[in-house]
Amino acid sequence: WLSGEAGTNLSRDWDIPHVTTFHTLGRVKMEARPAEKESSDRLKTESHVVKQADSVIVSTMQEKLDLERLYGLPFSKVAVVPAGVDLDLFKPIGRSRAKRELGLVDDHVLLSVGRIEPIKGLDILISALAQTENIANTKLVIVGGEQTETAEKKRLETLALRLGLQKTIRFVSAVNQLELPTYYNAADVFVMPSFYESFGLAALESMACGTPVIASRVAGPKSFIDDGKTGVLVSWQSPKAYAERIDQLLNDLGLRMRIAASASQKAQSMGWNMVADKILEHYNHIVGQQWTKVVGED
């Protein structure tokens, strides 16, 4: 929303079109998780950017609907272009090899990648881990967040300690993107229990690496995951629901392999080249609209 405001000002000063994309939307975050707090500055700025932009590109139809419902943005000003994945970087490299590189000798590895904040639902994942059948042979790796301690990380560590999982969970600070494929490949299952994901790129990156995904049935993941085929969607933010899905995949190698193969195939159809072509096509459309408007005025 800050870069959106900068773009709004530059668009005015340079007299050029402004196309913007929001990483997340404040009003949607607050709706998805009632305890979520957003500053009035952010909410006002988002509304201003939406009103002034020539167009907004979103990743899902759900976000298009949210912009119309919560921000009053006409459908005609919104283009839906799903996010894509770098298929040259995110690809299978072998699970055993990846586990050895990361020192993960456990039979089963669960992975979560993303910012460490309440809306990501990591407390649900940790509580689910405590209810799984294979806990003695399972490691949960949580990648993301700051190197320094934050209030949310401390909260999660306290929860893990209370559940006796302090040796079962490994917290890893944000890593270089070039290192992420190793983590995705080392995991037997990737889990994204978020209350809100505008897209959920980490889940798609995991799929491209051939790792099955369990994700919450929210706007982003449900737009590219076919439940039971290319991944697993969970409709309830309940530790028990996640524990059941985790056990289902960890106990059935054949199912994991089938979902992994379908997930990888799906990811192959969502490469960055396709996304780039669609965005360039939309930019050309917006520029063409402005040119037509200028010619009409002259």
mmCIF file of C-alpha atoms in Angstrom:
data_model
loop_
_atom_site.group_PDB
_atom_site.id
_atom_site.type_symbol
_atom_site.label_atom_id
_atom_site.label_comp_id
_atom_site.label_asym_id
_atom_site.label_seq_id
_atom_site.Cartn_x
_atom_site.Cartn_y
_atom_site.Cartn_z
ATOM 1 C CA TRP A 1 0.000 0.000 0.000
ATOM 2 C CA LEU A 2 2.993 2.297 0.526
ATOM 3 C CA SER A 3 4.354 1.649 -2.961
ATOM 4 C CA GLY A 4 0.798 2.057 -4.240
ATOM 5 C CA GLU A 5 0.677 5.558 -2.792
ATOM 6 C CA ALA A 6 4.080 6.348 -4.312
ATOM 7 C CA GLY A 7 2.789 5.126 -7.681
ATOM 8 C CA THR A 8 -0.313 7.284 -7.330
ATOM 9 C CA ASN A 9 1.822 10.406 -6.824
ATOM 10 C CA LEU A 10 4.202 9.573 -9.685
ATOM 11 C CA SER A 11 1.299 8.832 -12.017
ATOM 12 C CA ARG A 12 -0.084 12.314 -11.338
ATOM 13 C CA ASP A 13 3.265 14.099 -11.637
ATOM 14 C CA TRP A 14 4.377 12.270 -14.793
ATOM 15 C CA ASP A 15 0.908 12.066 -16.379
ATOM 16 C CA ILE A 16 1.169 8.335 -17.056
ATOM 17 C CA PRO A 17 -1.189 5.431 -16.202
ATOM 18 C CA HIS A 18 -0.892 3.711 -12.828
ATOM 19 C CA VAL A 19 -1.478 -0.037 -12.513
ATOM 20 C CA THR A 20 -1.089 -1.415 -9.002
ATOM 21 C CA THR A 21 -1.158 -4.755 -7.191
ATOM 22 C CA PHE A 22 -1.696 -5.170 -3.455
ATOM 23 C CA HIS A 23 0.272 -7.812 -1.565
ATOM 24 C CA THR A 24 -2.584 -8.005 0.942
ATOM 25 C CA LEU A 25 -5.633 -5.862 1.673
ATOM 26 C CA GLY A 26 -6.103 -4.419 5.152
ATOM 27 C CA ARG A 27 -9.893 -4.712 5.252
ATOM 28 C CA VAL A 28 -9.779 -8.328 4.060
ATOM 29 C CA LYS A 29 -7.179 -9.215 6.696
ATOM 30 C CA MET A 30 -9.367 -7.728 9.423
ATOM 31 C CA GLU A 31 -12.378 -9.630 8.122
ATOM 32 C CA ALA A 32 -10.480 -12.916 7.868
ATOM 33 C CA ARG A 33 -9.225 -12.755 11.452
ATOM 34 C CA PRO A 34 -11.244 -10.537 13.848
ATOM 35 C CA ALA A 35 -8.260 -10.005 16.170
ATOM 36 C CA GLU A 36 -6.231 -8.525 13.306
ATOM 37 C CA LYS A 37 -5.389 -4.816 13.654
ATOM 38 C CA GLU A 38 -4.569 -2.419 10.835
ATOM 39 C CA SER A 39 -3.707 1.270 11.073
ATOM 40 C CA SER A 40 -6.188 3.884 9.905
ATOM 41 C CA ASP A 41 -3.381 5.281 7.709
ATOM 42 C CA ARG A 42 -3.172 2.003 5.809
ATOM 43 C CA LEU A 43 -6.925 1.720 5.333
ATOM 44 C CA LYS A 44 -7.231 5.326 4.127
ATOM 45 C CA THR A 45 -4.248 4.975 1.795
ATOM 46 C CA GLU A 46 -5.522 1.737 0.279
ATOM 47 C CA SER A 47 -8.882 3.344 -0.442
ATOM 48 C CA HIS A 48 -7.153 6.352 -2.017
ATOM 49 C CA VAL A 49 -4.885 4.190 -4.192
ATOM 50 C CA VAL A 50 -7.835 2.066 -5.339
ATOM 51 C CA LYS A 51 -9.816 5.173 -6.274
ATOM 52 C CA GLN A 52 -6.966 6.843 -8.180
ATOM 53 C CA ALA A 53 -5.417 3.842 -9.995
ATOM 54 C CA ASP A 54 -6.174 3.284 -13.669
ATOM 55 C CA SER A 55 -6.297 -0.430 -12.975
ATOM 56 C CA VAL A 56 -5.622 -2.996 -10.243
ATOM 57 C CA ILE A 57 -4.169 -6.416 -11.035
ATOM 58 C CA VAL A 58 -5.215 -9.180 -8.628
ATOM 59 C CA SER A 59 -4.236 -12.834 -8.382
ATOM 60 C CA THR A 60 -7.694 -14.323 -7.849
ATOM 61 C CA MET A 61 -11.341 -13.725 -8.658
ATOM 62 C CA GLN A 62 -12.024 -13.645 -4.906
ATOM 63 C CA GLU A 63 -9.765 -10.610 -4.502
ATOM 64 C CA LYS A 64 -11.612 -8.922 -7.376
ATOM 65 C CA LEU A 65 -14.879 -9.518 -5.536
ATOM 66 C CA ASP A 66 -13.347 -8.223 -2.291
ATOM 67 C CA LEU A 67 -12.217 -4.994 -3.965
ATOM 68 C CA GLU A 68 -15.715 -4.385 -5.289
ATOM 69 C CA ARG A 69 -17.439 -5.288 -2.003
ATOM 70 C CA LEU A 70 -15.115 -3.596 0.506
ATOM 71 C CA TYR A 71 -13.552 -0.777 -1.534
ATOM 72 C CA GLY A 72 -16.239 -0.034 -4.132
ATOM 73 C CA LEU A 73 -13.912 -0.665 -7.086
ATOM 74 C CA PRO A 74 -15.793 -1.351 -10.351
ATOM 75 C CA PHE A 75 -15.066 -4.743 -11.965
ATOM 76 C CA SER A 76 -14.004 -2.928 -15.148
ATOM 77 C CA LYS A 77 -10.923 -1.556 -13.347
ATOM 78 C CA VAL A 78 -9.708 -4.968 -12.127
ATOM 79 C CA ALA A 79 -7.708 -7.549 -14.089
ATOM 80 C CA VAL A 80 -7.236 -11.084 -12.757
ATOM 81 C CA VAL A 81 -3.767 -12.486 -13.482
ATOM 82 C CA PRO A 82 -2.767 -15.473 -11.306
ATOM 83 C CA ALA A 83 0.714 -15.304 -9.823
ATOM 84 C CA GLY A 84 3.329 -17.629 -11.274
ATOM 85 C CA VAL A 85 6.348 -19.613 -10.216
ATOM 86 C CA ASP A 86 9.977 -19.629 -11.388
ATOM 87 C CA LEU A 87 10.120 -23.148 -12.836
ATOM 88 C CA ASP A 88 13.872 -22.942 -13.471
ATOM 89 C CA LEU A 89 14.464 -22.489 -9.736
ATOM 90 C CA PHE A 90 11.619 -24.409 -8.112
ATOM 91 C CA LYS A 91 11.822 -28.016 -9.305
ATOM 92 C CA PRO A 92 12.386 -31.505 -7.835
ATOM 93 C CA ILE A 93 15.956 -32.259 -6.767
ATOM 94 C CA GLY A 94 15.416 -35.414 -4.695
ATOM 95 C CA ARG A 95 14.010 -35.612 -1.171
ATOM 96 C CA SER A 96 16.827 -37.695 0.357
ATOM 97 C CA ARG A 97 19.486 -35.364 -0.997
ATOM 98 C CA ALA A 98 17.647 -32.261 0.246
ATOM 99 C CA LYS A 99 17.162 -33.770 3.714
ATOM 100 C CA ARG A 100 20.860 -34.588 3.968
ATOM 101 C CA GLU A 101 21.820 -31.034 2.992
ATOM 102 C CA LEU A 102 19.633 -29.621 5.778
ATOM 103 C CA GLY A 103 20.581 -32.235 8.373
ATOM 104 C CA LEU A 104 17.023 -33.557 8.560
ATOM 105 C CA VAL A 105 17.276 -37.268 9.302
ATOM 106 C CA ASP A 106 13.689 -37.575 10.557
ATOM 107 C CA ASP A 107 11.320 -39.969 8.802
ATOM 108 C CA HIS A 108 8.795 -37.216 8.139
ATOM 109 C CA VAL A 109 9.349 -33.488 7.615
ATOM 110 C CA LEU A 110 6.583 -30.889 7.645
ATOM 111 C CA LEU A 111 7.346 -27.417 6.300
ATOM 112 C CA SER A 112 5.841 -23.953 6.513
ATOM 113 C CA VAL A 113 7.295 -20.922 4.706
ATOM 114 C CA GLY A 114 6.243 -17.305 5.206
ATOM 115 C CA ARG A 115 6.159 -14.383 7.567
ATOM 116 C CA ILE A 116 5.691 -15.217 11.234
ATOM 117 C CA GLU A 117 2.557 -13.332 12.172
ATOM 118 C CA PRO A 118 -0.807 -14.337 13.680
ATOM 119 C CA ILE A 119 -2.723 -14.325 10.402
ATOM 120 C CA LYS A 120 -0.511 -17.176 9.133
ATOM 121 C CA GLY A 121 -2.139 -19.569 11.621
ATOM 122 C CA LEU A 122 1.101 -21.191 12.757
ATOM 123 C CA ASP A 123 -0.310 -21.740 16.239
ATOM 124 C CA ILE A 124 -2.929 -23.975 14.616
ATOM 125 C CA LEU A 125 -0.202 -25.949 12.857
ATOM 126 C CA ILE A 126 1.814 -26.393 16.063
ATOM 127 C CA SER A 127 -1.290 -27.535 17.947
ATOM 128 C CA ALA A 128 -2.101 -29.912 15.071
ATOM 129 C CA LEU A 129 1.383 -31.394 15.245
ATOM 130 C CA ALA A 130 0.770 -32.321 18.882
ATOM 131 C CA GLN A 131 -2.244 -34.378 17.762
ATOM 132 C CA THR A 132 -0.605 -36.292 14.921
ATOM 133 C CA GLU A 133 0.071 -40.019 15.079
ATOM 134 C CA ASN A 134 3.682 -39.884 13.853
ATOM 135 C CA ILE A 135 4.942 -37.160 16.151
ATOM 136 C CA ALA A 136 7.909 -39.205 17.395
ATOM 137 C CA ASN A 137 9.361 -39.395 13.873
ATOM 138 C CA THR A 138 8.317 -35.976 12.577
ATOM 139 C CA LYS A 139 10.054 -32.614 12.413
ATOM 140 C CA LEU A 140 8.282 -29.338 11.684
ATOM 141 C CA VAL A 141 10.454 -26.701 10.003
ATOM 142 C CA ILE A 142 9.121 -23.125 10.004
ATOM 143 C CA VAL A 143 11.032 -20.874 7.595
ATOM 144 C CA GLY A 144 10.552 -17.108 7.678
ATOM 145 C CA GLY A 145 10.533 -14.128 9.958
ATOM 146 C CA GLU A 146 13.199 -11.907 11.411
ATOM 147 C CA GLN A 147 16.494 -13.089 12.876
ATOM 148 C CA THR A 148 15.631 -11.308 16.096
ATOM 149 C CA GLU A 149 12.890 -12.449 18.456
ATOM 150 C CA THR A 150 9.413 -11.058 17.822
ATOM 151 C CA ALA A 151 6.309 -11.200 19.971
ATOM 152 C CA GLU A 152 4.657 -13.714 17.633
ATOM 153 C CA LYS A 153 7.692 -15.982 17.497
ATOM 154 C CA LYS A 154 7.931 -15.936 21.283
ATOM 155 C CA ARG A 155 4.238 -16.821 21.481
ATOM 156 C CA LEU A 156 4.752 -19.781 19.164
ATOM 157 C CA GLU A 157 7.844 -20.945 21.059
ATOM 158 C CA THR A 158 5.917 -20.767 24.323
ATOM 159 C CA LEU A 159 3.112 -22.837 22.784
ATOM 160 C CA ALA A 160 5.607 -25.414 21.525
ATOM 161 C CA LEU A 161 7.206 -25.624 24.979
ATOM 162 C CA ARG A 162 3.821 -26.074 26.645
ATOM 163 C CA LEU A 163 2.986 -28.915 24.244
ATOM 164 C CA GLY A 164 6.400 -30.528 24.686
ATOM 165 C CA LEU A 165 7.372 -29.899 21.057
ATOM 166 C CA GLN A 166 10.418 -27.682 21.538
ATOM 167 C CA LYS A 167 12.706 -30.406 20.084
ATOM 168 C CA THR A 168 10.273 -31.251 17.303
ATOM 169 C CA ILE A 169 10.097 -27.770 15.766
ATOM 170 C CA ARG A 170 12.931 -25.937 14.031
ATOM 171 C CA PHE A 171 12.569 -22.198 13.444
ATOM 172 C CA VAL A 172 14.655 -20.876 10.540
ATOM 173 C CA SER A 173 14.954 -17.159 9.799
ATOM 174 C CA ALA A 174 14.126 -15.944 6.286
ATOM 175 C CA VAL A 175 16.509 -17.552 3.782
ATOM 176 C CA ASN A 176 17.772 -16.518 0.365
ATOM 177 C CA GLN A 177 15.351 -17.490 -2.399
ATOM 178 C CA LEU A 178 18.015 -19.695 -3.970
ATOM 179 C CA GLU A 179 17.990 -21.830 -0.809
ATOM 180 C CA LEU A 180 14.220 -22.289 -0.666
ATOM 181 C CA PRO A 181 14.036 -25.171 -3.182
ATOM 182 C CA THR A 182 16.149 -27.301 -0.843
ATOM 183 C CA TYR A 183 13.648 -26.777 1.978
ATOM 184 C CA TYR A 184 10.656 -27.503 -0.257
ATOM 185 C CA ASN A 185 12.279 -30.677 -1.564
ATOM 186 C CA ALA A 186 13.262 -31.858 1.925
ATOM 187 C CA ALA A 187 9.656 -31.727 3.125
ATOM 188 C CA ASP A 188 7.253 -34.624 2.868
ATOM 189 C CA VAL A 189 4.305 -32.249 3.276
ATOM 190 C CA PHE A 190 4.022 -28.459 3.065
ATOM 191 C CA VAL A 191 1.369 -26.880 5.317
ATOM 192 C CA MET A 192 -0.196 -23.406 4.951
ATOM 193 C CA PRO A 193 -2.869 -22.871 7.659
ATOM 194 C CA SER A 194 -3.347 -19.143 6.960
ATOM 195 C CA PHE A 195 -6.490 -17.217 7.787
ATOM 196 C CA TYR A 196 -5.861 -15.138 4.652
ATOM 197 C CA GLU A 197 -3.658 -15.486 1.577
ATOM 198 C CA SER A 198 -4.202 -13.190 -1.379
ATOM 199 C CA PHE A 199 -2.430 -15.880 -3.416
ATOM 200 C CA GLY A 200 -0.104 -18.129 -1.395
ATOM 201 C CA LEU A 201 2.932 -18.299 -3.672
ATOM 202 C CA ALA A 202 4.874 -20.520 -1.258
ATOM 203 C CA ALA A 203 2.296 -23.264 -1.772
ATOM 204 C CA LEU A 204 2.743 -23.078 -5.551
ATOM 205 C CA GLU A 205 6.540 -23.129 -5.176
ATOM 206 C CA SER A 206 6.194 -26.265 -3.057
ATOM 207 C CA MET A 207 3.991 -27.891 -5.700
ATOM 208 C CA ALA A 208 6.584 -27.086 -8.372
ATOM 209 C CA CYS A 209 9.159 -28.932 -6.263
ATOM 210 C CA GLY A 210 6.904 -31.998 -6.111
ATOM 211 C CA THR A 211 5.923 -31.625 -2.454
ATOM 212 C CA PRO A 212 2.234 -32.133 -1.522
ATOM 213 C CA VAL A 213 0.457 -29.145 0.015
ATOM 214 C CA ILE A 214 -2.130 -28.902 2.774
ATOM 215 C CA ALA A 215 -3.628 -25.401 2.829
ATOM 216 C CA SER A 216 -6.576 -23.530 4.265
ATOM 217 C CA ARG A 217 -9.480 -23.088 1.883
ATOM 218 C CA VAL A 218 -8.977 -19.338 1.457
ATOM 219 C CA ALA A 219 -8.904 -17.108 -1.618
ATOM 220 C CA GLY A 220 -5.380 -17.798 -2.853
ATOM 221 C CA PRO A 221 -4.781 -21.535 -2.405
ATOM 222 C CA LYS A 222 -8.264 -22.581 -3.497
ATOM 223 C CA SER A 223 -7.719 -20.774 -6.810
ATOM 224 C CA PHE A 224 -4.990 -23.203 -7.921
ATOM 225 C CA ILE A 225 -5.361 -26.291 -5.683
ATOM 226 C CA ASP A 226 -7.864 -28.953 -6.695
ATOM 227 C CA ASP A 227 -8.749 -30.567 -3.350
ATOM 228 C CA GLY A 228 -7.764 -34.224 -3.227
ATOM 229 C CA LYS A 229 -5.958 -34.061 -6.580
ATOM 230 C CA THR A 230 -3.267 -31.369 -6.676
ATOM 231 C CA GLY A 231 -3.297 -30.780 -2.910
ATOM 232 C CA VAL A 232 -5.494 -30.811 0.173
ATOM 233 C CA LEU A 233 -7.704 -27.934 1.309
ATOM 234 C CA VAL A 234 -8.918 -27.553 4.895
ATOM 235 C CA SER A 235 -12.157 -25.666 5.484
ATOM 236 C CA TRP A 236 -11.824 -25.179 9.259
ATOM 237 C CA GLN A 237 -9.089 -23.421 11.221
ATOM 238 C CA SER A 238 -9.001 -26.380 13.592
ATOM 239 C CA PRO A 239 -5.868 -28.223 14.800
ATOM 240 C CA LYS A 240 -7.772 -31.511 14.658
ATOM 241 C CA ALA A 241 -8.724 -30.967 11.003
ATOM 242 C CA TYR A 242 -5.097 -30.296 10.069
ATOM 243 C CA ALA A 243 -3.824 -33.216 12.161
ATOM 244 C CA GLU A 244 -6.187 -35.563 10.311
ATOM 245 C CA ARG A 245 -5.009 -34.354 6.888
ATOM 246 C CA ILE A 246 -1.345 -34.543 7.936
ATOM 247 C CA ASP A 247 -1.772 -38.120 9.178
ATOM 248 C CA GLN A 248 -3.619 -39.052 6.003
ATOM 249 C CA LEU A 249 -0.697 -37.958 3.818
ATOM 250 C CA LEU A 250 2.146 -39.137 6.050
ATOM 251 C CA ASN A 251 0.596 -42.601 6.428
ATOM 252 C CA ASP A 252 -0.062 -43.112 2.719
ATOM 253 C CA LEU A 253 3.025 -42.890 0.508
ATOM 254 C CA GLY A 254 1.017 -43.750 -2.602
ATOM 255 C CA LEU A 255 -1.378 -40.869 -1.986
ATOM 256 C CA ARG A 256 1.521 -38.463 -1.390
ATOM 257 C CA MET A 257 3.152 -39.517 -4.644
ATOM 258 C CA ARG A 258 -0.068 -39.150 -6.662
ATOM 259 C CA ILE A 259 -0.772 -35.691 -5.264
ATOM 260 C CA ALA A 260 2.864 -34.670 -5.745
ATOM 261 C CA ALA A 261 2.784 -35.683 -9.407
ATOM 262 C CA SER A 262 -0.493 -33.826 -10.058
ATOM 263 C CA ALA A 263 0.755 -30.791 -8.129
ATOM 264 C CA SER A 264 3.944 -30.627 -10.161
ATOM 265 C CA GLN A 265 1.955 -30.882 -13.386
ATOM 266 C CA LYS A 266 -0.317 -28.029 -12.268
ATOM 267 C CA ALA A 267 2.678 -25.847 -11.392
ATOM 268 C CA GLN A 268 4.128 -26.411 -14.875
ATOM 269 C CA SER A 269 1.143 -24.541 -16.310
ATOM 270 C CA MET A 270 1.766 -21.517 -14.056
ATOM 271 C CA GLY A 271 5.281 -20.430 -14.977
ATOM 272 C CA TRP A 272 6.456 -16.819 -14.838
ATOM 273 C CA ASN A 273 6.590 -16.484 -18.648
ATOM 274 C CA MET A 274 2.818 -16.973 -18.864
ATOM 275 C CA VAL A 275 2.266 -14.403 -16.111
ATOM 276 C CA ALA A 276 4.617 -11.898 -17.736
ATOM 277 C CA ASP A 277 2.802 -12.203 -21.085
ATOM 278 C CA LYS A 278 -0.589 -11.558 -19.467
ATOM 279 C CA ILE A 279 0.664 -8.562 -17.476
ATOM 280 C CA LEU A 280 2.342 -7.020 -20.543
ATOM 281 C CA GLU A 281 -0.882 -7.523 -22.467
ATOM 282 C CA HIS A 282 -2.778 -5.652 -19.751
ATOM 283 C CA TYR A 283 -0.203 -2.827 -19.635
ATOM 284 C CA ASN A 284 -0.535 -2.397 -23.404
ATOM 285 C CA HIS A 285 -4.309 -2.290 -23.020
ATOM 286 C CA ILE A 286 -4.101 0.448 -20.367
ATOM 287 C CA VAL A 287 -1.608 2.481 -22.414
ATOM 288 C CA GLY A 288 -3.870 2.092 -25.449
ATOM 289 C CA GLN A 289 -6.809 3.398 -23.443
ATOM 290 C CA GLN A 290 -4.846 6.478 -22.410
ATOM 291 C CA TRP A 291 -3.678 7.105 -25.991
ATOM 292 C CA THR A 292 -7.257 6.861 -27.257
ATOM 293 C CA LYS A 293 -8.334 9.299 -24.534
ATOM 294 C CA VAL A 294 -5.582 11.813 -25.454
ATOM 295 C CA VAL A 295 -6.345 11.605 -29.166
ATOM 296 C CA GLY A 296 -10.052 12.109 -28.400
ATOM 297 C CA GLU A 297 -9.311 15.196 -26.329
ATOM 298 C CA ASP A 298 -7.123 16.678 -29.069
#
